[in-house]
CSV table of C-alpha atoms and ligand atoms in Angstrom, one decimal:
chain,number,residue,atom,x,y,z
A,8,MET,CA,95.8,119.8,75.6
A,9,ARG,CA,96.4,115.5,77.1
A,10,MET,CA,99.1,113.7,75.8
A,11,ILE,CA,98.0,110.1,75.9
A,12,ARG,CA,99.9,106.4,75.4
A,13,GLU,CA,97.3,104.2,75.7
A,14,PRO,CA,94.9,102.3,73.7
A,15,ASP,CA,92.1,102.1,76.8
A,16,GLU,CA,92.7,105.6,77.7
A,17,LEU,CA,92.6,107.1,74.4
A,18,ARG,CA,89.1,104.9,74.1
A,19,ARG,CA,87.8,106.2,77.6
A,20,LEU,CA,87.9,109.9,77.3
A,21,CYS,CA,86.6,109.5,73.5
A,22,ASP,CA,83.5,108.1,75.0
A,23,GLU,CA,83.1,110.9,77.8
A,24,HIS,CA,83.4,113.1,74.7
A,25,ARG,CA,80.6,110.8,72.9
A,26,ARG,CA,78.2,111.0,75.0
A,27,ALA,CA,78.0,114.6,76.2
A,28,GLY,CA,77.6,115.2,72.7
A,29,ARG,CA,80.8,116.1,71.9
A,30,ARG,CA,81.7,115.8,67.9
A,31,ILE,CA,85.2,114.4,67.6
A,32,GLY,CA,87.5,115.6,64.9
A,33,PHE,CA,90.2,112.9,64.3
A,34,VAL,CA,93.9,113.8,62.7
A,35,PRO,CA,96.1,110.5,62.7
A,36,THR,CA,99.5,111.4,62.0
A,37,MET,CA,103.2,110.2,61.6
A,38,GLY,CA,104.5,113.4,63.5
A,39,TYR,CA,107.2,115.6,63.0
A,40,LEU,CA,104.6,117.8,62.1
A,41,HIS,CA,104.6,120.8,59.9
A,42,GLU,CA,102.1,123.3,58.3
A,43,GLY,CA,100.0,121.0,56.5
A,44,HIS,CA,99.1,119.0,58.9
A,45,LEU,CA,98.3,122.1,61.1
A,46,SER,CA,95.9,122.4,57.9
A,47,LEU,CA,94.6,119.2,58.8
A,48,MET,CA,93.4,120.1,62.0
A,49,ARG,CA,91.7,122.8,61.9
A,50,ARG,CA,90.0,122.1,59.7
A,51,ALA,CA,89.2,119.1,62.1
A,52,ARG,CA,88.7,121.8,64.3
A,53,GLU,CA,86.4,123.4,62.4
A,54,ALA,CA,83.8,120.6,62.1
A,55,ALA,CA,84.3,119.3,65.1
A,56,GLU,CA,84.3,120.6,69.3
A,57,VAL,CA,87.0,118.4,70.3
A,58,VAL,CA,90.2,117.4,68.3
A,59,VAL,CA,92.7,114.1,68.5
A,60,VAL,CA,95.6,113.7,66.9
A,61,SER,CA,97.6,110.3,66.8
A,62,ILE,CA,101.2,110.8,66.2
A,63,PHE,CA,102.8,107.3,65.8
A,64,VAL,CA,105.4,106.3,63.4
A,65,ASN,CA,103.4,102.6,62.0
A,66,PRO,CA,106.2,100.3,61.6
A,67,THR,CA,103.7,97.9,59.0
A,68,GLN,CA,103.8,100.8,56.5
A,69,PHE,CA,106.8,100.8,56.3
A,70,GLY,CA,108.6,98.0,53.4
A,71,PRO,CA,112.2,96.2,54.4
A,72,SER,CA,114.4,98.8,52.4
A,73,GLU,CA,112.7,101.6,53.8
A,74,ASP,CA,113.6,104.5,56.4
A,75,LEU,CA,111.4,103.4,59.1
A,76,SER,CA,114.4,104.0,61.3
A,77,ARG,CA,115.7,107.0,59.9
A,78,TYR,CA,112.2,108.7,59.9
A,79,PRO,CA,112.1,111.9,61.1
A,80,ARG,CA,110.9,112.2,65.1
A,81,ASP,CA,110.2,115.1,67.4
A,82,LEU,CA,107.9,114.7,69.8
A,83,GLU,CA,108.1,117.6,72.3
A,84,GLY,CA,108.1,120.0,68.3
A,85,ASP,CA,104.9,118.4,67.7
A,86,LEU,CA,103.5,118.5,71.1
A,87,ALA,CA,103.9,122.3,71.3
A,88,LYS,CA,103.0,122.3,66.9
A,89,CYS,CA,99.6,120.8,68.2
A,90,ALA,CA,98.5,122.8,71.2
A,91,SER,CA,98.7,125.7,68.9
A,92,ILE,CA,95.7,125.2,67.4
A,93,PRO,CA,95.2,123.7,69.7
A,94,VAL,CA,94.4,120.2,70.3
A,95,ASP,CA,92.4,118.7,72.7
A,96,LEU,CA,93.6,115.0,73.0
A,97,VAL,CA,97.2,113.7,71.1
A,98,TYR,CA,97.7,109.9,71.0
A,99,ALA,CA,101.4,109.2,70.8
A,100,PRO,CA,101.3,105.1,71.8
A,101,GLU,CA,104.6,102.7,71.7
A,102,PRO,CA,104.5,100.1,68.4
A,103,ALA,CA,103.5,97.4,71.6
A,104,SER,CA,100.3,99.3,72.5
A,105,VAL,CA,99.3,99.4,68.5
A,106,TYR,CA,100.8,95.8,67.7
A,107,PRO,CA,101.0,93.6,71.1
A,108,PRO,CA,102.3,90.0,70.5
A,109,GLY,CA,99.3,87.7,69.0
A,110,PHE,CA,98.4,90.5,66.7
A,111,GLN,CA,97.2,89.0,63.6
A,112,THR,CA,94.1,91.1,61.3
A,113,VAL,CA,95.1,93.2,58.3
A,114,VAL,CA,92.8,95.4,56.2
A,115,GLU,CA,93.1,95.0,53.1
A,116,VAL,CA,91.3,97.8,50.3
A,117,GLU,CA,92.2,95.7,47.4
A,118,GLY,CA,91.1,97.1,44.3
A,119,LEU,CA,91.9,101.0,45.3
A,120,SER,CA,95.5,100.1,46.3
A,121,ARG,CA,96.9,98.7,43.1
A,122,GLY,CA,99.1,100.2,41.5
A,123,LEU,CA,100.5,104.3,41.8
A,124,CYS,CA,102.3,103.9,46.0
A,125,GLY,CA,100.5,100.9,46.0
A,126,GLU,CA,102.6,99.2,43.1
A,127,ARG,CA,105.7,100.3,44.1
A,128,ARG,CA,105.0,100.0,47.9
A,129,PRO,CA,104.1,96.2,48.3
A,130,GLY,CA,102.4,96.0,51.4
A,131,HIS,CA,101.9,99.8,52.6
A,132,PHE,CA,98.3,100.8,51.8
A,133,ARG,CA,97.4,97.6,54.0
A,134,GLY,CA,99.6,98.9,56.7
A,135,VAL,CA,98.0,102.0,56.3
A,136,ALA,CA,94.6,100.4,55.9
A,137,THR,CA,94.6,98.6,59.4
A,138,VAL,CA,95.8,101.0,61.3
A,139,VAL,CA,93.7,104.1,60.5
A,140,THR,CA,91.1,101.2,60.8
A,141,LYS,CA,92.4,101.2,64.5
A,142,LEU,CA,92.5,104.5,64.9
A,143,LEU,CA,89.5,104.7,63.8
A,144,CYS,CA,87.5,102.8,66.1
A,145,LEU,CA,89.6,103.6,68.8
A,146,VAL,CA,88.6,107.2,68.5
A,147,GLY,CA,85.0,106.8,67.3
A,148,PRO,CA,85.6,110.8,65.3
A,149,CYS,CA,82.3,112.0,63.2
A,150,THR,CA,85.4,113.8,61.0
A,151,ALA,CA,88.5,112.7,60.0
A,152,VAL,CA,90.9,114.4,58.2
A,153,PHE,CA,93.2,112.7,55.7
A,154,GLY,CA,95.7,115.5,52.9
A,155,GLU,CA,94.9,115.0,49.6
A,156,LYS,CA,98.9,115.5,49.2
A,157,ASP,CA,98.3,111.5,49.7
A,158,PHE,CA,95.8,110.7,47.3
A,159,GLN,CA,95.7,107.2,47.1
A,160,GLN,CA,95.8,107.1,51.0
A,161,LEU,CA,92.6,109.3,50.7
A,162,LEU,CA,90.5,107.1,48.3
A,163,VAL,CA,92.0,103.6,50.4
A,164,ILE,CA,90.8,105.6,53.1
A,165,ARG,CA,87.2,106.8,52.3
A,166,GLN,CA,86.7,103.4,50.9
A,167,LEU,CA,87.2,101.3,53.6
A,168,ALA,CA,85.1,103.8,56.0
A,169,ARG,CA,81.9,103.3,53.5
A,170,ASP,CA,82.9,99.5,53.1
A,171,LEU,CA,82.8,99.0,56.5
A,172,GLU,CA,80.3,101.3,57.5
A,173,LEU,CA,82.7,103.2,60.0
A,174,PRO,CA,80.0,106.6,60.7
A,175,VAL,CA,83.1,109.0,59.8
A,176,THR,CA,82.9,111.6,57.2
A,177,VAL,CA,86.4,111.1,55.6
A,178,VAL,CA,87.5,114.4,54.8
A,179,GLY,CA,90.6,115.5,52.1
A,180,ALA,CA,92.0,118.7,52.5
A,181,PRO,CA,94.6,120.6,50.0
A,182,ILE,CA,98.6,119.9,49.5
A,183,VAL,CA,99.6,123.0,51.7
A,184,ARG,CA,102.8,123.9,49.5
A,185,GLU,CA,106.1,125.9,49.8
A,186,PRO,CA,105.5,130.1,48.4
A,187,ASP,CA,108.2,127.9,45.2
A,188,GLY,CA,105.9,125.5,44.8
A,189,LEU,CA,107.8,122.2,47.0
A,190,ALA,CA,104.1,120.5,48.6
A,191,LEU,CA,105.3,120.2,52.7
A,192,SER,CA,106.3,116.8,54.0
A,193,SER,CA,108.4,115.4,56.2
A,194,ARG,CA,110.5,113.4,54.4
A,195,ASN,CA,111.6,117.4,53.5
A,196,ALA,CA,114.4,117.1,55.6
A,197,TYR,CA,116.4,114.7,54.1
A,198,LEU,CA,116.9,117.0,50.9
A,199,SER,CA,120.4,118.1,50.4
A,200,PRO,CA,120.3,122.1,49.7
A,201,ALA,CA,120.4,121.4,46.3
A,202,GLU,CA,117.5,118.9,46.5
A,203,ARG,CA,115.8,120.8,47.8
A,204,ALA,CA,116.6,123.7,45.3
A,205,SER,CA,115.8,121.8,42.7
A,206,ALA,CA,112.6,120.3,44.3
A,207,PRO,CA,109.7,122.4,43.1
A,208,CYS,CA,110.3,121.5,39.9
A,209,LEU,CA,108.0,119.0,40.4
A,210,HIS,CA,105.0,120.9,40.7
A,211,ARG,CA,106.5,123.3,38.2
A,212,ALA,CA,105.6,120.2,35.3
A,213,LEU,CA,102.0,119.6,37.1
A,214,GLU,CA,101.3,122.9,36.6
A,215,GLU,CA,102.8,122.8,32.9
A,216,VAL,CA,101.7,120.2,31.8
A,217,ALA,CA,97.2,121.1,33.5
A,218,ARG,CA,97.9,124.6,31.5
A,219,ALA,CA,98.9,122.2,28.4
A,220,ALA,CA,95.6,120.3,28.7
A,221,ALA,CA,93.2,123.8,29.2
A,222,ALA,CA,94.9,124.5,26.3
A,223,ALA,CA,94.9,121.8,24.0
A,224,GLY,CA,91.3,120.3,25.4
A,225,ARG,CA,92.7,116.6,25.2
A,226,LEU,CA,96.0,115.7,25.6
A,227,PRO,CA,98.0,112.2,25.5
A,228,ALA,CA,99.2,110.8,28.9
A,229,SER,CA,102.4,110.7,28.1
A,230,ALA,CA,102.7,114.4,27.6
A,231,ALA,CA,102.9,113.9,31.6
A,232,LEU,CA,105.9,111.5,31.5
A,233,ALA,CA,107.4,113.8,29.2
A,234,ALA,CA,107.0,117.2,31.6
A,235,VAL,CA,108.6,116.0,34.5
A,236,GLU,CA,111.3,114.3,32.2
A,237,ARG,CA,111.6,118.0,30.9
A,238,GLU,CA,112.2,119.7,34.3
A,239,LEU,CA,114.3,117.3,35.6
A,240,ALA,CA,116.9,117.2,33.1
A,241,GLY,CA,117.9,120.7,34.0
A,242,GLN,CA,118.5,120.1,37.3
A,243,GLY,CA,122.2,119.3,38.1
A,244,VAL,CA,120.6,116.8,41.0
A,245,ALA,CA,120.5,113.0,41.0
A,246,THR,CA,117.0,112.4,40.9
A,247,ARG,CA,115.1,109.1,38.9
A,248,ILE,CA,110.7,108.8,37.7
A,249,ASP,CA,109.7,106.1,40.1
A,250,TYR,CA,106.1,106.9,38.6
A,251,VAL,CA,104.2,109.3,36.5
A,252,GLU,CA,100.6,108.8,35.5
A,253,ALA,CA,97.3,109.5,34.9
A,254,ARG,CA,94.3,108.1,36.9
A,255,ASP,CA,90.5,109.0,37.1
A,256,ALA,CA,90.3,111.6,40.5
A,257,ARG,CA,87.7,109.2,41.9
A,258,THR,CA,88.3,105.6,40.5
A,259,LEU,CA,92.2,106.0,39.7
A,260,ALA,CA,91.5,104.3,37.2
A,261,PRO,CA,94.2,105.0,33.8
A,262,ARG,CA,93.3,107.0,31.8
A,263,ALA,CA,95.2,107.2,28.4
A,264,GLU,CA,94.1,111.0,27.3
A,265,LEU,CA,94.0,114.2,30.0
A,266,LEU,CA,91.4,116.0,29.8
A,267,PRO,CA,90.2,119.8,31.8
A,268,ASP,CA,87.3,117.9,33.3
A,269,GLY,CA,87.9,118.0,36.7
A,270,GLN,CA,88.6,114.6,37.2
A,271,THR,CA,92.0,114.0,36.0
A,272,LEU,CA,94.3,113.1,38.5
A,273,VAL,CA,98.0,113.4,37.3
A,274,ALA,CA,99.8,111.2,40.2
A,275,LEU,CA,103.7,111.1,40.6
A,276,ALA,CA,106.3,110.0,42.6
A,277,VAL,CA,110.3,110.9,41.6
A,278,PHE,CA,113.9,110.6,43.8
A,279,PHE,CA,115.7,113.1,44.5
A,280,GLY,CA,118.8,111.1,45.8
A,281,LYS,CA,117.5,108.7,48.1
A,282,THR,CA,114.4,111.3,48.9
A,283,ARG,CA,111.2,110.1,47.4
A,284,LEU,CA,108.2,112.6,47.0
A,285,ILE,CA,105.0,112.9,45.9
A,286,ASP,CA,103.2,114.9,44.5
A,287,ASN,CA,100.0,115.6,41.9
A,288,LEU,CA,97.1,117.6,40.6
A,289,VAL,CA,93.3,117.8,39.3
A,290,PHE,CA,92.6,119.1,36.7
B,328,LIG,O1,99.8,110.0,56.1
B,328,LIG,C1,99.9,109.9,57.5
B,328,LIG,O2,101.0,110.5,58.2
B,328,LIG,C2,100.4,107.9,58.2
B,328,LIG,O3,99.8,106.7,56.5
B,328,LIG,C3,99.0,108.3,57.9
B,328,LIG,C4,97.0,108.1,58.0
B,328,LIG,C5,99.1,109.1,59.7
B,328,LIG,C6,98.8,106.1,59.1
B,328,LIG,O4,100.2,106.0,59.2
């Protein structure tokens, strides 16, 4: 496994692999890797002969009051985890290599970036779309793998690949959960023991609402918010709902009703103390 810091070197090595007829699978990450990331890497391994992982805490996708400076980092641990897959190339650039002085281009996916996390984190998806476009252009993968936990992000990236005619298949991989249902996230490291103990209630609420929709055939979308409120009420830790919304899983169009049609997305963001957790379920 080779670690690369500079974009030119990454481009050169990826060009060589492609010229030799080897398919490249790519997994962009912000590091502090967990089993969820490793599942994306394994998926990339299935699809390609060469696996490239980027580790870059992208400053442009953090708002001014967000957790950029305290975002967890552990490059050494990350490299060991990548080696266990195994990954072929790890790209871990400095911010100045990604955004050199004079940088002024952005990529914006207009429709899908509105609402949900896009509304609560202005500029977030512009930062994600810009850095992911740069990375896809550098690496030139056949397949790029993203987690369904960031469901809106996955749709934004699919759309930008389609709109910009990038020759890449964007693959979504299922959410990996702890045994108690909590979706894996680097941000889980911020949770206090009491918050960690209560956080699985998010997944319980999502499952509860999916079960109720299946039993009733249809439910008003407000049932999702009510289920999350019910679960949070008994928790005894400081929580705040950022949003709980029902959307069409293909278009993110708002849904007035929860239908068990395989295309109902219930997505949520909830603060446990200062830590904002997201989760979703499609049913
Ligand atoms: O999902 C993430 O970790 C990031 O948003 C991504 C896709 C690596 C872009 O910085």
